[in-house]
């Protein structure tokens, strides 16, 4: 896209100027975590330099300033995903904690022996294991909707698995191993027709597209700050207010209470009921800064630019003999997973690193996906708004040189 300001954006990310093994860094591991713009880094430094104190606890000036910035970030998150109210935005450590929270709070309160939880065969371990734990605790049954060889959900099979026993559906919005974007609106409508709530794992979707939780009508939405140009250690659970109100706390401690005696404890109102202990104050504030940064560019423009990057990369990859793309869904985000004949993905990762190129090699915390495609691992290039077609050329030339030497 000619008028996307990629060079201006790149200049905002100091780490992109690093040399790796004497080569310009080509950072293509954005699905694992993405790099941070100066505005995000500055917001952390500014908070600790000028405004830092604990939140919600003091009448002194710094505590008020810190609380205002912290709660201001909550409003920014609310607006970013178009939630109805700040009460619906719970700050957690990340996607993983958000899913565990729903499993242990909503799940334990609402799911019993014989009930079913429905996920898909393309889930990250974070959207598998918390449900397995819940099933062990309650006697519920985990059902898995299958995928096809393009890496797409087989929707008819999914629909068949929505049974009278299904109590919750939890589906990845965009797969980290395949790039597949699921038809989540259709999934949600089908589940709601049977009064089944739906949780979306938005860890990968959130940096790549406009997410509107009211338009989606999802019941829960989870994402991590570190994949959204913000720090690690902070993430968000969105939940519909009525569901969150009815759920028991996930953890006990300070901030989540209104009144404590040894006889009984009265819990705080939303969202604080789910935020026990001192939160990651600076990280929350800088998540707000990341959202400001993204809003100034525009999520729709980012999505269009990244779609162009993916098309370009896919076309180039398809011309390389001996390269097989894993994940060829029609509706796909900016992730290119691949394997090469005769070269193990870990060797691809190590050899590309020697050229300054960072890709991920492994099972991507989605071992069942690897099993399905009968590969031990894949190499994965995942793109962000600061990547360029020139970087994709560097990647493709790197892959070709590997094949020439080792293939
Ligand atoms: N769900 C999906 C779809 C993910 O991609 C990830 C992280 C998670 C959940 C967990 O997020 P966390 O922030 O709580 O760890 N995915 C990856 C990845 O693809 N490579 O490293 C982490």
PDB file of C-alpha atoms and ligand atoms in Angstrom, residues 29 31-33 93-97 99 124 126-127 172 174-177 201 203-204 224 226-227 360 364-365 380, ligand 1:
ATOM      1  CA  UNK A  29       8.304 -12.995  15.340  1.00  0.00           C
ATOM      2  CA  UNK A  31       2.947 -13.381  16.904  1.00  0.00           C
ATOM      3  CA  UNK A  32       5.126 -14.336  19.870  1.00  0.00           C
ATOM      4  CA  UNK A  33       5.480 -10.731  20.954  1.00  0.00           C
ATOM      5  CA  UNK A  93      -1.631 -10.716  33.301  1.00  0.00           C
ATOM      6  CA  UNK A  94      -2.507 -11.743  29.767  1.00  0.00           C
ATOM      7  CA  UNK A  95      -4.658 -13.961  27.613  1.00  0.00           C
ATOM      8  CA  UNK A  96      -3.640 -17.029  29.577  1.00  0.00           C
ATOM      9  CA  UNK A  97      -4.797 -15.587  32.869  1.00  0.00           C
ATOM     10  CA  UNK A  99      -8.973 -17.757  30.116  1.00  0.00           C
ATOM     11  CA  UNK A 124      -3.324 -22.482  21.590  1.00  0.00           C
ATOM     12  CA  UNK A 126      -3.900 -21.555  26.716  1.00  0.00           C
ATOM     13  CA  UNK A 127      -7.346 -22.293  25.347  1.00  0.00           C
ATOM     14  CA  UNK A 172      -9.598 -18.629  18.955  1.00  0.00           C
ATOM     15  CA  UNK A 174      -7.174 -15.818  14.891  1.00  0.00           C
ATOM     16  CA  UNK A 175      -4.881 -18.851  15.126  1.00  0.00           C
ATOM     17  CA  UNK A 176      -1.256 -18.227  16.088  1.00  0.00           C
ATOM     18  CA  UNK A 177       0.000 -21.385  14.380  1.00  0.00           C
ATOM     19  CA  UNK A 201      -9.232 -15.911  22.512  1.00  0.00           C
ATOM     20  CA  UNK A 203      -4.480 -12.839  21.553  1.00  0.00           C
ATOM     21  CA  UNK A 204      -3.599 -12.803  17.846  1.00  0.00           C
ATOM     22  CA  UNK A 224      -2.500  -9.714  25.882  1.00  0.00           C
ATOM     23  CA  UNK A 226       2.507  -7.533  24.687  1.00  0.00           C
ATOM     24  CA  UNK A 227       1.098  -8.534  21.297  1.00  0.00           C
ATOM     25  CA  UNK A 360       9.805 -18.554  15.421  1.00  0.00           C
ATOM     26  CA  UNK A 364       3.859 -22.527  18.785  1.00  0.00           C
ATOM     27  CA  UNK A 365       2.067 -23.859  21.882  1.00  0.00           C
ATOM     28  CA  UNK A 380       6.684 -19.099  11.367  1.00  0.00           C
TER      29      UNK A 380
HETATM   30  N1  LIG B   1      -3.812 -17.580  22.553  1.00  0.00           N
HETATM   31  C1  LIG B   1      -3.177 -17.401  21.389  1.00  0.00           C
HETATM   32  C2  LIG B   1      -3.927 -17.557  20.109  1.00  0.00           C
HETATM   33  C3  LIG B   1      -1.826 -17.044  21.385  1.00  0.00           C
HETATM   34  O1  LIG B   1      -1.207 -16.858  20.231  1.00  0.00           O
HETATM   35  C4  LIG B   1      -1.141 -16.907  22.617  1.00  0.00           C
HETATM   36  C5  LIG B   1       0.333 -16.624  22.671  1.00  0.00           C
HETATM   37  C6  LIG B   1      -1.874 -17.077  23.804  1.00  0.00           C
HETATM   38  C7  LIG B   1      -3.188 -17.419  23.725  1.00  0.00           C
HETATM   39  C8  LIG B   1      -1.252 -16.871  25.136  1.00  0.00           C
HETATM   40  O2  LIG B   1      -0.943 -15.536  25.325  1.00  0.00           O
HETATM   41  P1  LIG B   1      -0.109 -15.065  26.602  1.00  0.00           P
HETATM   42  O3  LIG B   1       0.189 -13.646  26.312  1.00  0.00           O
HETATM   43  O4  LIG B   1      -0.971 -15.244  27.781  1.00  0.00           O
HETATM   44  O5  LIG B   1       1.117 -15.932  26.638  1.00  0.00           O
HETATM   45  N2  LIG B   1       1.036 -17.045  21.528  1.00  0.00           N
HETATM   46  C9  LIG B   1       2.388 -17.148  21.389  1.00  0.00           C
HETATM   47  C10 LIG B   1       2.980 -17.556  20.202  1.00  0.00           C
HETATM   48  O6  LIG B   1       2.389 -17.816  19.172  1.00  0.00           O
HETATM   49  N3  LIG B   1       4.318 -17.604  20.371  1.00  0.00           N
HETATM   50  O7  LIG B   1       4.582 -17.226  21.629  1.00  0.00           O
HETATM   51  C11 LIG B   1       3.398 -16.945  22.273  1.00  0.00           C
END
